[in-house]
């Protein structure tokens, strides 16, 4: 049933747009994150994440570290995600110094592992008796999952088993607790499921697959599991109560996973879980689980996704809400959730080769995920609103989370490293392979070597320009996804125009020897209309060119609220902004005179004007200013 | 400095629209509230409010009542507001049975008063040692204020001093605690200030005036007052922390009142406080305090008021937020806050005869206040949104408070009795008087006798029709407010057309003997444009006819989200709805086809249609349905 696999990041050498982003992450983000983890970054939130590992090692050697833990209960995962990013970076750009740094940090991690394989600095330093007593809140399995992912990437990058062995042993410790000893429990924050699938693929260890199956099968069977757990303990991390109304749905524990129909609860947990479900379903051909994934997918992308690929629209619990509730100004749309949506989409492509999965990956990546990071790689958004009103956004109690400019770092630093690891492993999402077919899911400039023998070079200025040239060599089939937004496209193979069949969003081209495939996609800017079932976007338009959603900023337009877009004149590409390194769009508009009176019977005077739009991923890079994606 | 006084409710006999509403309150609301207070109403929230007084009396006589208190810490105020409504009702419709019921309840209240004058069932039953130790949360002075208001109304209605004497003694107890004994403290929930002004006017007791001045002068002087109080006690009502960020502004304690510029914090508390400030300022000619009131007024009506006269736009703390943050779908706009805004406006009219105060009273009354009650008087809104989307409103976590239909009663039952007492005392807001002038601030059908000897009969179908006929008799001046929304108007005096000077929104007519004054106001429906400084209403229109703001409901229009109003064709009065007993408006519109796809490059098909609007105060009377005030 598994239709194809992700490629190894090692097989993709990026150039162009993706290459520049990987360079930025390698040269700026990863060193900066490393500084933070070591508490060497000035003027930023304290991390203490590596110190936690060092202190946990000391504790295990019987040393007193006093109050030696600092940070969130899942602080370890910051180190894991940095290791994963750095490992992917090594695949893209070998760097012996970075590799040595990794070895050092991995050494501290190995020291922090208990004899039985247990690894978690929060519990090891603070109270070892509390291990496994609070799956509801304490993220123990989440942290383990991230470290397993890091181990897999580190092994893939370096061939070293140092961290992989640690995490293999940790997996066995978890297996022992939940399966051998049959202790009840499912992850409070899903993540480990997809990590265990990675570990299984790297090591072939059936225990990893079995443990993943266990967590998926148990979830939602005993709906009182967290209540019973809470009754058996006297402590809490955040005082959250599993008896709270909606907690079961919030934690994706209200029914067995194979019965799920609606995406609910904490959005990041949801898509991490669904990615794990889809991954497992493709591995063991579990059609019932796949059907649930398909229903959840349809619910998200058909009713709960912003035009920017953001998901989880409410700050209350960082969660999905009801269908069509997609407010632009109070949006949560966490960067991590869009990263997780890409994970889910990528795993669905393992099951079914449908272009819509690739389309959503692209939508999430080029809009919300990239918007999560400042263009210079130095500041990050956790929350990605589609409308910013200075004086209200980040200020009013209901808008406190919607910051108008990116902060340097967060106390809860999940998003920045998530963006980093996604960018550094972009090849895995852009390209796939099986025995005979090489897949191009997303357009990504650079060179790729597929295990089936096909090699490919992709030349393009995408997403700024819509011409793509592939030079392919080898024997086999090349499957290229034509983005769903490009209703028209032209294909030239070895200089000859061809009209290949579009099958579920892919064109298939036979490769015999060397071929040059040139694809031209629709490069016109378009208005995008939201379903009028979305109360907050009904009757409004946004702009799009290629995969890029655009927005209007005050810095280009003055008051954005007073602009009314003229839908009768097509938008045009106006100029390439050097500041933003991106094309801006121009559209005819009307501007209302600013009205002093709060309410008036007199309509505001209107003048004609041009309005300028910039790609959404570049917003907030030029100081605090008004911003809107959806326009009247 | 005091320009005029409210009339006695006894001097106004309502007819027409106001008369019908007073009848509804007298015949339906007051008996229903009485049943609730006695816990005799079926299928509704338990009140226990009168039982609390009975139990407090027993406690004072040394009887054991066990766990004899039930309800909110301010449960007593429900009884107070019922007494006040019932007393106003007696002025409008003498009713010996109701008067006897009042006597009975007042008897229980008198029994619940301690020897030193202290009166509060929560503290008397639960823990007498805690009296006056938690002004921050426990609403002791708020409850006293409401009971003082009830006492004044009961005395005004019946001439009986039973409750007035109780509350006079209670005021002396408070005076003794805060002034004689010099204990620190200001009300956590302002209310008593305006009540003390009423008591002063009824009794002439300077102590009441002095106590009011004390609370106004002390407020905001010692900004740590609630922190010190919290440090000195070991208990809490709700666990609220005076050290929380924003708590000072939230409680209107961040600076001395004379320095205030922005309306902040809990909206009901704010306008109750400002009403007290304005009342005191007019009494003692305190220009500095009046200037603060003028700034606060300007801030509210210029930047923080919904077109419906709703204020306090966020559920988070039931509070004012920042300027221009007026979301329609997540609005709080508590019914009580609009009642309080009318109090504030009415007190500003004591200081300055400006039409804008009367305009805002009218806006608040005919829209938010009346919307707070179902047309049959049996159900009530606490929260008054300007947009309802079934499936989201009342369901999504951010919209839980925005109910699409009125509940029967609330555990925190402040709003229903507030509407009742406001309607029953409408004459006090509509009419004013001084030695020589009779004031008509709002148009209100019925007969009025002024103390200065002028008598007036007002005949009108207002707010459904815009013709008003006054028959005046006596000697003196009649000042009639021409609503600010009526840019054009015609005046005929004794059959002759006149063009009187409009002075601050009032026309002045000399009365010598008998005169008939006929006023014709603009009866055309109008589009209303919101300031484009309001992000959530910029570029949208609503409809208005006379003082009534209109809205579009799904029950008349199908999907309201898919409608686009054609602003180029004037709206017209379409028919008088028997269901709603109000005029509906019709306006040309375009309807977009419902779109299944969440986002599309293809604009939805559009057809022309007529859209129907109904007065906002009648919304939600025909089942759960979509609703919008602001339209694209």
PDB file of C-alpha atoms in Angstrom, chain A residues 185-374:
ATOM      1  CA  UNK A 185      -1.300   5.227  29.207  1.00  0.00           C
ATOM      2  CA  UNK A 186      -1.285   7.119  25.932  1.00  0.00           C
ATOM      3  CA  UNK A 187       0.701  10.235  25.064  1.00  0.00           C
ATOM      4  CA  UNK A 188      -0.813  13.476  26.410  1.00  0.00           C
ATOM      5  CA  UNK A 189       0.874  15.238  23.500  1.00  0.00           C
ATOM      6  CA  UNK A 190       1.097  12.930  20.466  1.00  0.00           C
ATOM      7  CA  UNK A 191       4.399  13.019  18.572  1.00  0.00           C
ATOM      8  CA  UNK A 192       6.121   9.777  19.425  1.00  0.00           C
ATOM      9  CA  UNK A 193       3.915   7.860  16.978  1.00  0.00           C
ATOM     10  CA  UNK A 194       5.483   9.427  13.890  1.00  0.00           C
ATOM     11  CA  UNK A 195       8.913   9.257  15.529  1.00  0.00           C
ATOM     12  CA  UNK A 196       8.545   5.531  16.191  1.00  0.00           C
ATOM     13  CA  UNK A 197       7.699   5.008  12.516  1.00  0.00           C
ATOM     14  CA  UNK A 198      10.966   6.781  11.619  1.00  0.00           C
ATOM     15  CA  UNK A 199      12.885   4.656  14.091  1.00  0.00           C
ATOM     16  CA  UNK A 200      11.303   1.522  12.675  1.00  0.00           C
ATOM     17  CA  UNK A 201      12.304   2.509   9.144  1.00  0.00           C
ATOM     18  CA  UNK A 202      15.889   3.289  10.201  1.00  0.00           C
ATOM     19  CA  UNK A 203      16.466   0.290  12.476  1.00  0.00           C
ATOM     20  CA  UNK A 204      13.891  -2.232  11.257  1.00  0.00           C
ATOM     21  CA  UNK A 205      13.138  -2.934  14.909  1.00  0.00           C
ATOM     22  CA  UNK A 206       9.631  -4.385  15.074  1.00  0.00           C
ATOM     23  CA  UNK A 207       9.327  -3.202  18.674  1.00  0.00           C
ATOM     24  CA  UNK A 208       9.198   0.387  17.437  1.00  0.00           C
ATOM     25  CA  UNK A 209       6.379  -0.488  15.041  1.00  0.00           C
ATOM     26  CA  UNK A 210       4.582  -2.428  17.749  1.00  0.00           C
ATOM     27  CA  UNK A 211       4.890   0.440  20.232  1.00  0.00           C
ATOM     28  CA  UNK A 212       3.536   2.880  17.650  1.00  0.00           C
ATOM     29  CA  UNK A 213       0.600   0.522  16.971  1.00  0.00           C
ATOM     30  CA  UNK A 214       0.016   0.205  20.709  1.00  0.00           C
ATOM     31  CA  UNK A 215      -0.304   3.953  21.237  1.00  0.00           C
ATOM     32  CA  UNK A 216      -2.548   4.342  18.180  1.00  0.00           C
ATOM     33  CA  UNK A 217      -4.774   1.420  19.111  1.00  0.00           C
ATOM     34  CA  UNK A 218      -5.109   2.317  22.780  1.00  0.00           C
ATOM     35  CA  UNK A 219      -5.900   5.966  22.197  1.00  0.00           C
ATOM     36  CA  UNK A 220      -9.561   6.782  22.811  1.00  0.00           C
ATOM     37  CA  UNK A 221     -10.441   3.265  23.990  1.00  0.00           C
ATOM     38  CA  UNK A 222     -10.462   4.122  27.685  1.00  0.00           C
ATOM     39  CA  UNK A 223     -11.839   7.646  27.765  1.00  0.00           C
ATOM     40  CA  UNK A 224     -11.246   7.956  31.507  1.00  0.00           C
ATOM     41  CA  UNK A 225      -7.557   7.134  31.270  1.00  0.00           C
ATOM     42  CA  UNK A 226      -6.343  10.643  32.132  1.00  0.00           C
ATOM     43  CA  UNK A 227      -8.938  11.051  34.870  1.00  0.00           C
ATOM     44  CA  UNK A 228      -7.773   7.866  36.530  1.00  0.00           C
ATOM     45  CA  UNK A 229      -4.185   9.003  36.141  1.00  0.00           C
ATOM     46  CA  UNK A 230      -4.995  12.371  37.734  1.00  0.00           C
ATOM     47  CA  UNK A 231      -6.752  10.628  40.628  1.00  0.00           C
ATOM     48  CA  UNK A 232      -3.589   8.591  41.244  1.00  0.00           C
ATOM     49  CA  UNK A 233      -1.234  11.539  41.535  1.00  0.00           C
ATOM     50  CA  UNK A 234      -0.960  14.499  43.873  1.00  0.00           C
ATOM     51  CA  UNK A 235       0.915  16.848  41.559  1.00  0.00           C
ATOM     52  CA  UNK A 236       0.274  18.778  38.396  1.00  0.00           C
ATOM     53  CA  UNK A 237       2.335  20.760  35.895  1.00  0.00           C
ATOM     54  CA  UNK A 238      -0.233  23.383  34.916  1.00  0.00           C
ATOM     55  CA  UNK A 239      -3.239  22.448  37.028  1.00  0.00           C
ATOM     56  CA  UNK A 240      -5.123  21.261  33.968  1.00  0.00           C
ATOM     57  CA  UNK A 241      -8.059  19.051  34.790  1.00  0.00           C
ATOM     58  CA  UNK A 242      -8.911  16.033  32.619  1.00  0.00           C
ATOM     59  CA  UNK A 243     -12.483  16.307  33.888  1.00  0.00           C
ATOM     60  CA  UNK A 244     -12.862  19.687  32.204  1.00  0.00           C
ATOM     61  CA  UNK A 245     -15.599  19.896  29.633  1.00  0.00           C
ATOM     62  CA  UNK A 246     -14.101  19.200  26.225  1.00  0.00           C
ATOM     63  CA  UNK A 247     -10.812  17.812  27.521  1.00  0.00           C
ATOM     64  CA  UNK A 248     -11.313  14.445  25.803  1.00  0.00           C
ATOM     65  CA  UNK A 249     -11.829  16.009  22.390  1.00  0.00           C
ATOM     66  CA  UNK A 250      -9.116  18.520  23.131  1.00  0.00           C
ATOM     67  CA  UNK A 251      -6.666  15.653  23.683  1.00  0.00           C
ATOM     68  CA  UNK A 252      -7.945  13.608  20.746  1.00  0.00           C
ATOM     69  CA  UNK A 253      -8.963  10.914  23.256  1.00  0.00           C
ATOM     70  CA  UNK A 254     -12.735  10.978  22.896  1.00  0.00           C
ATOM     71  CA  UNK A 255     -13.037   7.927  20.674  1.00  0.00           C
ATOM     72  CA  UNK A 256     -10.872   5.272  19.028  1.00  0.00           C
ATOM     73  CA  UNK A 257      -8.791   6.837  16.263  1.00  0.00           C
ATOM     74  CA  UNK A 258     -10.381   4.729  13.549  1.00  0.00           C
ATOM     75  CA  UNK A 259     -13.727   6.381  14.352  1.00  0.00           C
ATOM     76  CA  UNK A 260     -12.553   9.998  14.162  1.00  0.00           C
ATOM     77  CA  UNK A 261     -14.319  12.323  11.731  1.00  0.00           C
ATOM     78  CA  UNK A 262     -13.503  15.871  12.854  1.00  0.00           C
ATOM     79  CA  UNK A 263     -10.142  17.451  13.586  1.00  0.00           C
ATOM     80  CA  UNK A 264     -10.370  18.654  17.188  1.00  0.00           C
ATOM     81  CA  UNK A 265      -8.276  19.957  20.026  1.00  0.00           C
ATOM     82  CA  UNK A 266      -4.716  21.212  20.149  1.00  0.00           C
ATOM     83  CA  UNK A 267      -3.805  21.645  16.498  1.00  0.00           C
ATOM     84  CA  UNK A 268      -0.133  20.655  16.672  1.00  0.00           C
ATOM     85  CA  UNK A 269      -0.930  17.492  18.625  1.00  0.00           C
ATOM     86  CA  UNK A 270      -3.701  16.709  16.168  1.00  0.00           C
ATOM     87  CA  UNK A 271      -1.600  16.856  13.010  1.00  0.00           C
ATOM     88  CA  UNK A 272       1.363  15.124  14.654  1.00  0.00           C
ATOM     89  CA  UNK A 273      -1.021  12.335  15.617  1.00  0.00           C
ATOM     90  CA  UNK A 274      -2.664  12.197  12.198  1.00  0.00           C
ATOM     91  CA  UNK A 275       0.791  12.076  10.554  1.00  0.00           C
ATOM     92  CA  UNK A 276       1.663   9.105  12.744  1.00  0.00           C
ATOM     93  CA  UNK A 277      -1.646   7.443  11.897  1.00  0.00           C
ATOM     94  CA  UNK A 278      -1.118   7.938   8.157  1.00  0.00           C
ATOM     95  CA  UNK A 279       2.455   6.731   8.397  1.00  0.00           C
ATOM     96  CA  UNK A 280       1.465   3.584  10.241  1.00  0.00           C
ATOM     97  CA  UNK A 281      -1.509   3.005   7.911  1.00  0.00           C
ATOM     98  CA  UNK A 282       0.741   3.079   4.850  1.00  0.00           C
ATOM     99  CA  UNK A 283       3.213   0.696   6.479  1.00  0.00           C
ATOM    100  CA  UNK A 284       0.779  -2.024   7.499  1.00  0.00           C
ATOM    101  CA  UNK A 285      -1.994  -1.326   4.993  1.00  0.00           C
ATOM    102  CA  UNK A 286      -4.540  -0.385   7.636  1.00  0.00           C
ATOM    103  CA  UNK A 287      -7.448   0.783   5.517  1.00  0.00           C
ATOM    104  CA  UNK A 288      -9.688   1.634   8.426  1.00  0.00           C
ATOM    105  CA  UNK A 289      -7.055   3.938   9.876  1.00  0.00           C
ATOM    106  CA  UNK A 290      -6.426   5.431   6.437  1.00  0.00           C
ATOM    107  CA  UNK A 291     -10.144   6.147   6.055  1.00  0.00           C
ATOM    108  CA  UNK A 292     -10.072   8.036   9.345  1.00  0.00           C
ATOM    109  CA  UNK A 293      -7.052  10.002   8.061  1.00  0.00           C
ATOM    110  CA  UNK A 294      -8.935  10.841   4.879  1.00  0.00           C
ATOM    111  CA  UNK A 295     -11.937  12.113   6.853  1.00  0.00           C
ATOM    112  CA  UNK A 296      -9.701  14.198   9.105  1.00  0.00           C
ATOM    113  CA  UNK A 297      -7.826  15.569   6.123  1.00  0.00           C
ATOM    114  CA  UNK A 298     -11.050  16.542   4.399  1.00  0.00           C
ATOM    115  CA  UNK A 299     -12.333  18.195   7.552  1.00  0.00           C
ATOM    116  CA  UNK A 300      -9.156  20.252   7.965  1.00  0.00           C
ATOM    117  CA  UNK A 301      -8.541  21.395   4.406  1.00  0.00           C
ATOM    118  CA  UNK A 302     -12.239  21.739   3.586  1.00  0.00           C
ATOM    119  CA  UNK A 303     -13.376  23.607   6.694  1.00  0.00           C
ATOM    120  CA  UNK A 304     -10.609  24.483   9.132  1.00  0.00           C
ATOM    121  CA  UNK A 305      -7.616  25.813   7.204  1.00  0.00           C
ATOM    122  CA  UNK A 306      -6.686  29.419   6.542  1.00  0.00           C
ATOM    123  CA  UNK A 307      -5.851  30.418   2.977  1.00  0.00           C
ATOM    124  CA  UNK A 308      -2.261  30.659   4.231  1.00  0.00           C
ATOM    125  CA  UNK A 309      -2.234  26.980   5.262  1.00  0.00           C
ATOM    126  CA  UNK A 310      -2.534  27.965   8.915  1.00  0.00           C
ATOM    127  CA  UNK A 311      -4.592  25.699  11.170  1.00  0.00           C
ATOM    128  CA  UNK A 312      -5.854  25.843  14.749  1.00  0.00           C
ATOM    129  CA  UNK A 313      -7.657  29.160  14.692  1.00  0.00           C
ATOM    130  CA  UNK A 314      -8.079  29.863  18.395  1.00  0.00           C
ATOM    131  CA  UNK A 315      -5.572  30.831  21.073  1.00  0.00           C
ATOM    132  CA  UNK A 316      -7.762  29.076  23.635  1.00  0.00           C
ATOM    133  CA  UNK A 317      -5.862  25.822  23.856  1.00  0.00           C
ATOM    134  CA  UNK A 318      -3.971  26.577  20.605  1.00  0.00           C
ATOM    135  CA  UNK A 319      -6.739  24.590  19.034  1.00  0.00           C
ATOM    136  CA  UNK A 320      -9.047  23.780  16.194  1.00  0.00           C
ATOM    137  CA  UNK A 321     -12.509  25.201  16.757  1.00  0.00           C
ATOM    138  CA  UNK A 322     -15.719  24.554  14.835  1.00  0.00           C
ATOM    139  CA  UNK A 323     -16.045  24.402  11.053  1.00  0.00           C
ATOM    140  CA  UNK A 324     -15.539  27.676   9.175  1.00  0.00           C
ATOM    141  CA  UNK A 325     -14.468  29.600  12.298  1.00  0.00           C
ATOM    142  CA  UNK A 326     -11.405  31.252  10.753  1.00  0.00           C
ATOM    143  CA  UNK A 327     -10.997  34.769  12.184  1.00  0.00           C
ATOM    144  CA  UNK A 328      -8.081  36.648  10.572  1.00  0.00           C
ATOM    145  CA  UNK A 329      -7.246  39.080  13.383  1.00  0.00           C
ATOM    146  CA  UNK A 330      -7.461  36.742  16.372  1.00  0.00           C
ATOM    147  CA  UNK A 331      -6.002  33.790  14.465  1.00  0.00           C
ATOM    148  CA  UNK A 332      -3.661  31.479  16.260  1.00  0.00           C
ATOM    149  CA  UNK A 333      -2.405  29.464  13.250  1.00  0.00           C
ATOM    150  CA  UNK A 334       0.720  28.317  15.047  1.00  0.00           C
ATOM    151  CA  UNK A 335       3.813  27.911  12.895  1.00  0.00           C
ATOM    152  CA  UNK A 336       4.321  24.405  14.332  1.00  0.00           C
ATOM    153  CA  UNK A 337       0.800  23.407  13.318  1.00  0.00           C
ATOM    154  CA  UNK A 338       1.519  24.214   9.673  1.00  0.00           C
ATOM    155  CA  UNK A 339       4.783  22.268   9.929  1.00  0.00           C
ATOM    156  CA  UNK A 340       2.709  19.385  11.313  1.00  0.00           C
ATOM    157  CA  UNK A 341       0.175  19.772   8.517  1.00  0.00           C
ATOM    158  CA  UNK A 342       3.061  19.261   6.078  1.00  0.00           C
ATOM    159  CA  UNK A 343       4.014  16.104   7.989  1.00  0.00           C
ATOM    160  CA  UNK A 344       0.448  14.847   7.708  1.00  0.00           C
ATOM    161  CA  UNK A 345       0.266  15.709   4.003  1.00  0.00           C
ATOM    162  CA  UNK A 346       3.600  14.037   3.310  1.00  0.00           C
ATOM    163  CA  UNK A 347       2.437  10.829   5.045  1.00  0.00           C
ATOM    164  CA  UNK A 348      -0.843  10.888   3.136  1.00  0.00           C
ATOM    165  CA  UNK A 349       1.270  10.908  -0.049  1.00  0.00           C
ATOM    166  CA  UNK A 350       2.783   7.638   1.130  1.00  0.00           C
ATOM    167  CA  UNK A 351      -0.741   6.224   0.998  1.00  0.00           C
ATOM    168  CA  UNK A 352      -2.236   7.956  -1.996  1.00  0.00           C
ATOM    169  CA  UNK A 353      -0.612   9.889  -4.800  1.00  0.00           C
ATOM    170  CA  UNK A 354      -3.006  12.790  -4.900  1.00  0.00           C
ATOM    171  CA  UNK A 355      -1.993  16.279  -5.844  1.00  0.00           C
ATOM    172  CA  UNK A 356      -4.081  17.897  -3.128  1.00  0.00           C
ATOM    173  CA  UNK A 357      -1.690  16.642  -0.462  1.00  0.00           C
ATOM    174  CA  UNK A 358       1.234  18.259  -2.273  1.00  0.00           C
ATOM    175  CA  UNK A 359      -0.841  21.422  -2.795  1.00  0.00           C
ATOM    176  CA  UNK A 360      -1.490  21.775   0.917  1.00  0.00           C
ATOM    177  CA  UNK A 361       2.199  21.138   1.746  1.00  0.00           C
ATOM    178  CA  UNK A 362       3.074  23.952  -0.609  1.00  0.00           C
ATOM    179  CA  UNK A 363       0.375  26.269   0.729  1.00  0.00           C
ATOM    180  CA  UNK A 364       1.523  25.703   4.319  1.00  0.00           C
ATOM    181  CA  UNK A 365       5.227  26.011   3.491  1.00  0.00           C
ATOM    182  CA  UNK A 366       5.275  29.117   1.319  1.00  0.00           C
ATOM    183  CA  UNK A 367       2.898  31.033   3.516  1.00  0.00           C
ATOM    184  CA  UNK A 368       2.584  30.191   7.216  1.00  0.00           C
ATOM    185  CA  UNK A 369       5.813  28.213   7.727  1.00  0.00           C
ATOM    186  CA  UNK A 370       8.034  30.781   6.016  1.00  0.00           C
ATOM    187  CA  UNK A 371       6.149  33.659   7.676  1.00  0.00           C
ATOM    188  CA  UNK A 372       7.158  32.060  10.980  1.00  0.00           C
ATOM    189  CA  UNK A 373      10.701  33.336  10.434  1.00  0.00           C
ATOM    190  CA  UNK A 374      11.955  36.848   9.762  1.00  0.00           C
TER     191      UNK A 374
END
